[in-house]
JSON list of C-alpha atoms in Angstrom, two decimals:
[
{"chain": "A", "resi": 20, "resn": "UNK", "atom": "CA", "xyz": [149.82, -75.67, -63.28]},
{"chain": "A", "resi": 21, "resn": "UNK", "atom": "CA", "xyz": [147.04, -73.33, -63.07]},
{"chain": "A", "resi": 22, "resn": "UNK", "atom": "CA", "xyz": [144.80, -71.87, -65.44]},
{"chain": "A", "resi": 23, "resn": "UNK", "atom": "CA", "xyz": [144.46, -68.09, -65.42]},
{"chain": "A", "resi": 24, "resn": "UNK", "atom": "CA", "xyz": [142.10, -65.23, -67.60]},
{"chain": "A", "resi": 25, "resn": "UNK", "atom": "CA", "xyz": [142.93, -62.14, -67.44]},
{"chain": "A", "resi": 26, "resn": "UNK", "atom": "CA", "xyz": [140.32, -59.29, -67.95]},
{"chain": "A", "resi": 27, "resn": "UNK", "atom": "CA", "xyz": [139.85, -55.24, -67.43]},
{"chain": "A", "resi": 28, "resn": "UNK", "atom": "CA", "xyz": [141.76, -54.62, -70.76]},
{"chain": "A", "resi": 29, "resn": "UNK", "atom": "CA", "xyz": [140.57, -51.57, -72.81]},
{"chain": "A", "resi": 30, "resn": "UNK", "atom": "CA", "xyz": [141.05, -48.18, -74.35]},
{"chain": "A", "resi": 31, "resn": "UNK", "atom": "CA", "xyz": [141.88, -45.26, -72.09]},
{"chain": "A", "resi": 32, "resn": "UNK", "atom": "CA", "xyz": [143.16, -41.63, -72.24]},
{"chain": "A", "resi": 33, "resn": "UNK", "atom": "CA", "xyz": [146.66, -40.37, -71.00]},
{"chain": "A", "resi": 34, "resn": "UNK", "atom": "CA", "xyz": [146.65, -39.87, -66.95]},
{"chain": "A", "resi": 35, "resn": "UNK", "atom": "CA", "xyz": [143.45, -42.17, -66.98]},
{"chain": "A", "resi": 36, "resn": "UNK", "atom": "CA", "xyz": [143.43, -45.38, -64.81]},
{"chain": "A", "resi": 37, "resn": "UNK", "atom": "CA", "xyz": [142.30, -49.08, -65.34]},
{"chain": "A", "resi": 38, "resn": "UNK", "atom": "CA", "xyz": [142.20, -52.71, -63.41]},
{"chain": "A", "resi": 39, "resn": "UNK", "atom": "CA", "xyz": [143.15, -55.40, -64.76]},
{"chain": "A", "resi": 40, "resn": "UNK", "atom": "CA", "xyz": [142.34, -58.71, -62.90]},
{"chain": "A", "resi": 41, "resn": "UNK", "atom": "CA", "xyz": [143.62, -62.23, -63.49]},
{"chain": "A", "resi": 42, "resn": "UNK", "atom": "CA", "xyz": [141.70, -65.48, -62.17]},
{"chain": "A", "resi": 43, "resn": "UNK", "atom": "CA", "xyz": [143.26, -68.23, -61.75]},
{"chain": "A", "resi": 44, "resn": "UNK", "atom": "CA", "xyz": [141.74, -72.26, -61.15]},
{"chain": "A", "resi": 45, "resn": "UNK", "atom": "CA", "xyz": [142.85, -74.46, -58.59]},
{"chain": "A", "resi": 46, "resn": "UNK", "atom": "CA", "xyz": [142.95, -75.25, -54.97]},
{"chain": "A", "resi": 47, "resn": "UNK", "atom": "CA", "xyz": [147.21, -73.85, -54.17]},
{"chain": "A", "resi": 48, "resn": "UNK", "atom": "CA", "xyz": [146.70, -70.31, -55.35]},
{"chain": "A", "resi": 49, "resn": "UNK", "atom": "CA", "xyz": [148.39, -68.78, -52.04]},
{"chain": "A", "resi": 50, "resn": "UNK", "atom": "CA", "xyz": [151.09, -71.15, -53.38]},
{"chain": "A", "resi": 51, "resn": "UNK", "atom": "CA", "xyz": [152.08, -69.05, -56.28]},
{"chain": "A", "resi": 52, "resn": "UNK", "atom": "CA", "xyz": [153.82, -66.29, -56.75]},
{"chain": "A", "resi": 53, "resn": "UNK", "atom": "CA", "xyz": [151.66, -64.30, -59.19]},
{"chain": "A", "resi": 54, "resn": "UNK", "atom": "CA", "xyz": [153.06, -61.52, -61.75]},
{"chain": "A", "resi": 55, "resn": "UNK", "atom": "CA", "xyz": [152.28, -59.26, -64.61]},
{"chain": "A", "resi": 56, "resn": "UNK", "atom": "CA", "xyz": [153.87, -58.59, -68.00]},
{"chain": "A", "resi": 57, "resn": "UNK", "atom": "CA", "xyz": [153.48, -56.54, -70.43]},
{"chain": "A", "resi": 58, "resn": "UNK", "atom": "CA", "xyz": [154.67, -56.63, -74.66]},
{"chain": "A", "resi": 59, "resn": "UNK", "atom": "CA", "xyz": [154.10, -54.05, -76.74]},
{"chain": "A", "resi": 60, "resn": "UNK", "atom": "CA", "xyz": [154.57, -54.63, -80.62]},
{"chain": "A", "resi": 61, "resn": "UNK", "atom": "CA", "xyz": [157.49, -55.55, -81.91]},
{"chain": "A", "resi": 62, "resn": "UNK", "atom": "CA", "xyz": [159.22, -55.50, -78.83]},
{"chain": "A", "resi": 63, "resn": "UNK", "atom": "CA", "xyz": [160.04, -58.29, -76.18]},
{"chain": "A", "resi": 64, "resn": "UNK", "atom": "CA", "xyz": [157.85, -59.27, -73.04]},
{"chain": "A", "resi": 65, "resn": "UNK", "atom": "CA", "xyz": [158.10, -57.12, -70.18]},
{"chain": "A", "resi": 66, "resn": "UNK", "atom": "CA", "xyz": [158.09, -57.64, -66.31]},
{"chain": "A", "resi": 67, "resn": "UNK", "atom": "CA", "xyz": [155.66, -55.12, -64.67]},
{"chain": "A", "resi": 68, "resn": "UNK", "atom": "CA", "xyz": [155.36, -56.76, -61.27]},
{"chain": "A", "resi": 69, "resn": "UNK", "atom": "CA", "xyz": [154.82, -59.60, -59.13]},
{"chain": "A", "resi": 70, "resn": "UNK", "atom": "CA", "xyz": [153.20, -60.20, -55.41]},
{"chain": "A", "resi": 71, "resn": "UNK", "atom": "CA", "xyz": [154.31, -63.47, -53.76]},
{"chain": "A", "resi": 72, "resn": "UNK", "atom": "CA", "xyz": [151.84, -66.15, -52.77]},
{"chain": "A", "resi": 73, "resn": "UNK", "atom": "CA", "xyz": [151.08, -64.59, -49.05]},
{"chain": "A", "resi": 74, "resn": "UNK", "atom": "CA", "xyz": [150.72, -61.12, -50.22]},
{"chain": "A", "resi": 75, "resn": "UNK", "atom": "CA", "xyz": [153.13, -60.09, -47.96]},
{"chain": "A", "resi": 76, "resn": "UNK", "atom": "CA", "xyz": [156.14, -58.75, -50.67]},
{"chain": "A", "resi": 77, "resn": "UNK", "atom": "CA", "xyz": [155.65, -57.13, -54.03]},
{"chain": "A", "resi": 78, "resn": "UNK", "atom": "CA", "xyz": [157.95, -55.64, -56.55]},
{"chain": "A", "resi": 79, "resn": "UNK", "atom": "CA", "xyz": [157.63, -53.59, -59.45]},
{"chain": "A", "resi": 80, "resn": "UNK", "atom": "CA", "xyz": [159.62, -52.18, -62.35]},
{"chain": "A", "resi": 81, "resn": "UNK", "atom": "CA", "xyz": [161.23, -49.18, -62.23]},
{"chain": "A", "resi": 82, "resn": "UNK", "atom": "CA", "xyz": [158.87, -47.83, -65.31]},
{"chain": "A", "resi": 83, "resn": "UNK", "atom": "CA", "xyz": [155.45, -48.50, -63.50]},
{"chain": "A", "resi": 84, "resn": "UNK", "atom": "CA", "xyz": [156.50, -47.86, -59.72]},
{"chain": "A", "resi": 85, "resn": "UNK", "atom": "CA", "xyz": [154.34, -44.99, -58.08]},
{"chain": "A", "resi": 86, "resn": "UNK", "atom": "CA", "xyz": [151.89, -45.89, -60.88]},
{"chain": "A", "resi": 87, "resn": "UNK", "atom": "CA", "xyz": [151.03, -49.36, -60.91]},
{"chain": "A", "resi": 88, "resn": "UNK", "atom": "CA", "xyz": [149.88, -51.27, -57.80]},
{"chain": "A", "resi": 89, "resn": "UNK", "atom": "CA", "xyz": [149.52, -55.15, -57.57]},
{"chain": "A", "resi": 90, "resn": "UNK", "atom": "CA", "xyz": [147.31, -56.73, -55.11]},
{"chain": "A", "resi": 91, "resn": "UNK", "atom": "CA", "xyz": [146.17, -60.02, -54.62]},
{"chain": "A", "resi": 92, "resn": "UNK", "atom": "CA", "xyz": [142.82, -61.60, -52.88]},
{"chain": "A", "resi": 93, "resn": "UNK", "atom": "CA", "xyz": [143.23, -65.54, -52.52]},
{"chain": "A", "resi": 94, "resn": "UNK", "atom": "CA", "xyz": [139.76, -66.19, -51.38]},
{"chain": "A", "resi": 95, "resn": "UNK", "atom": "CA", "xyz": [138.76, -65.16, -54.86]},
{"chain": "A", "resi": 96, "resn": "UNK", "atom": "CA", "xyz": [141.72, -66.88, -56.40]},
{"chain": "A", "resi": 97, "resn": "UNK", "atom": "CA", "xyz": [142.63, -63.20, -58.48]},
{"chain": "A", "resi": 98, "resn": "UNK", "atom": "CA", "xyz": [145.11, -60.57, -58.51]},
{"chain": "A", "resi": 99, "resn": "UNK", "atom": "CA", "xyz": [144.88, -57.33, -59.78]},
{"chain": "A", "resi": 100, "resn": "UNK", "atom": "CA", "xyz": [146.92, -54.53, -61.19]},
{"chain": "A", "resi": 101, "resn": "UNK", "atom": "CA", "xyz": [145.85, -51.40, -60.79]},
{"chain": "A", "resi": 102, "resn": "UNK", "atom": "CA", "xyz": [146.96, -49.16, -62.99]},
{"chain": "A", "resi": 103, "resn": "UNK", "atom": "CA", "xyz": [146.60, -45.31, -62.44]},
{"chain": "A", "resi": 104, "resn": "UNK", "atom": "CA", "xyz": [148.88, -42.00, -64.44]},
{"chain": "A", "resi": 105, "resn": "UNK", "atom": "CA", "xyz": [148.92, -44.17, -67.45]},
{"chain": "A", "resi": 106, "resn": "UNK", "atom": "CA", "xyz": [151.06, -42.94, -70.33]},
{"chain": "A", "resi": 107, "resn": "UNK", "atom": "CA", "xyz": [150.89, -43.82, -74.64]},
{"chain": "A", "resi": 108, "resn": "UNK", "atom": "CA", "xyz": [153.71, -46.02, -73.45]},
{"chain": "A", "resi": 109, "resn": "UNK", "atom": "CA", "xyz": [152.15, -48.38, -71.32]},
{"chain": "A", "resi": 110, "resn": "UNK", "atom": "CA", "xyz": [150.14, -49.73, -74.43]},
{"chain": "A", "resi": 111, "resn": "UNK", "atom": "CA", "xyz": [150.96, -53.38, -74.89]},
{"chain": "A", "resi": 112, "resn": "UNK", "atom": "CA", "xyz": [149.07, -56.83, -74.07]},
{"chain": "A", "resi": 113, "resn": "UNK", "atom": "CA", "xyz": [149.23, -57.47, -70.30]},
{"chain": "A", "resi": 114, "resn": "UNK", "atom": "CA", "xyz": [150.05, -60.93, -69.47]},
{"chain": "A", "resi": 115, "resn": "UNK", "atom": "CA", "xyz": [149.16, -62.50, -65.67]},
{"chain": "A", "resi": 116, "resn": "UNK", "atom": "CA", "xyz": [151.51, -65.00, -65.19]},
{"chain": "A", "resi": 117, "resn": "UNK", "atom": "CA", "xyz": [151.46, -67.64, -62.33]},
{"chain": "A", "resi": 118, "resn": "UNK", "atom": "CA", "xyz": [154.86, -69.19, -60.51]},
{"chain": "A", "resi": 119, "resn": "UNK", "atom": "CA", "xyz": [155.05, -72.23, -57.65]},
{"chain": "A", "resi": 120, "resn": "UNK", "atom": "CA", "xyz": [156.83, -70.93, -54.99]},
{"chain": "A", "resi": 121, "resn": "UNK", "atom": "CA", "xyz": [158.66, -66.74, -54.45]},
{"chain": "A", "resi": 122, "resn": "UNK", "atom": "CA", "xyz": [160.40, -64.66, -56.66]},
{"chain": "A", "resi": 123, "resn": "UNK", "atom": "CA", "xyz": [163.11, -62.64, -55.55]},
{"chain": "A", "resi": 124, "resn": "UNK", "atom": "CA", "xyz": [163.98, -59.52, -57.91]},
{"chain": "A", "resi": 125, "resn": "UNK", "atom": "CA", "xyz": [163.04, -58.93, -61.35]},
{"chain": "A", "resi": 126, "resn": "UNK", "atom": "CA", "xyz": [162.25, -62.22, -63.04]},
{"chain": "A", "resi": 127, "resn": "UNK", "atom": "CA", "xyz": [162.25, -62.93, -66.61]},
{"chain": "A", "resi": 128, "resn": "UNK", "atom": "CA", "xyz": [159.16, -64.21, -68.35]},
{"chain": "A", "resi": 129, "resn": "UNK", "atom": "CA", "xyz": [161.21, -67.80, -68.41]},
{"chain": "A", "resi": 130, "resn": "UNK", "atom": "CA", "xyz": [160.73, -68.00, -64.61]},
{"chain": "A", "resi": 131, "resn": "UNK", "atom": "CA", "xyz": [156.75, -68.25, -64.85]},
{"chain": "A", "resi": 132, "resn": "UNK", "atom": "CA", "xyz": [155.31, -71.73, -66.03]},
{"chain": "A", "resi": 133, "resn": "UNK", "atom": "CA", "xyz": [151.57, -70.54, -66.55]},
{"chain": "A", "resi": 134, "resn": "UNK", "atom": "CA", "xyz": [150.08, -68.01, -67.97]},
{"chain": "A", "resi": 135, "resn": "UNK", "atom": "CA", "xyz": [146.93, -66.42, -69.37]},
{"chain": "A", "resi": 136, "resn": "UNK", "atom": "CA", "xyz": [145.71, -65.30, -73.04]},
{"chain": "A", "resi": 137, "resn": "UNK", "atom": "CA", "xyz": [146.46, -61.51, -72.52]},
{"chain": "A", "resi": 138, "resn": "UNK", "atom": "CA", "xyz": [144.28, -58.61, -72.15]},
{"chain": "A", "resi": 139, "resn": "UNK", "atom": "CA", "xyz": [144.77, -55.43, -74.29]},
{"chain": "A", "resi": 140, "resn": "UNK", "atom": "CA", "xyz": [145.22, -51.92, -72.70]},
{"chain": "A", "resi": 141, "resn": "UNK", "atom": "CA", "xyz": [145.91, -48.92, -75.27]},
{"chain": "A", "resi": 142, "resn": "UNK", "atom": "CA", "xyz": [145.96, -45.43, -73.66]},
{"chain": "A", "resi": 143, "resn": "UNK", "atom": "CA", "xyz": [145.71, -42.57, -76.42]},
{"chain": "A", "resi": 144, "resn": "UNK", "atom": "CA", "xyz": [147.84, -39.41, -76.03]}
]
């Protein structure tokens, strides 16, 4: 497993734009698939998006796509989600989330085996 901290949280205005970034421990990182959910309160954990261990595939949920962009830089062991247009609705704790091997599709939070302490984003209408 790997150990991952997520940071970049914090409170922003409608249409405004943050980073979040997620570093992760360990010598395989360009093993693992790396993704990013998202739970709001009182609802269930949400996929947001996930970039596979080379970088070279990336898929997103239909609710962030145009918006949010993931990225990844494995000689710094981090990925990143960008995150621009951002809406009252995107408020929720943003999980990274860490996965040996691809992902194909929209996973479910069940899928990922690591995973960081969260990072708050709240954007005010």
């Amino acid at each position: 497993q790997v150990q991952l901290v997520e940071s970049g949280g914090g409170l922003v205005q409608a249409g405004g734009s943050l980073r979040l970034s997620c570093a992760a421990s360990g010598r395989t990182f360009s093993s693992y698939t790396m993704g990013w959910f998202r739970q709001a309160p009182g609802k269930e954990r949400e996929f947001v998006s996930h970039i596979w261990g080379s970088g070279g595939s990336t898929y997103s949920a239909d609710s962030v796509k145009g918006r949010f962009t993931i990225a990844r830089d494995n000689a710094k062991n981090t990925v990143y989600l960008q995150m621009n247009s951002l809406k009252p609705e995107d408020t929720a704790v943003y999980y990274c989330a860490a996965r040996f091997g691809i992902v194909v599709g929209r996973p479910s939070p069940s899928d990922f085996g690591s995973w960081g302490q969260g990072t708050q984003v709240t954007v005010s209408s």
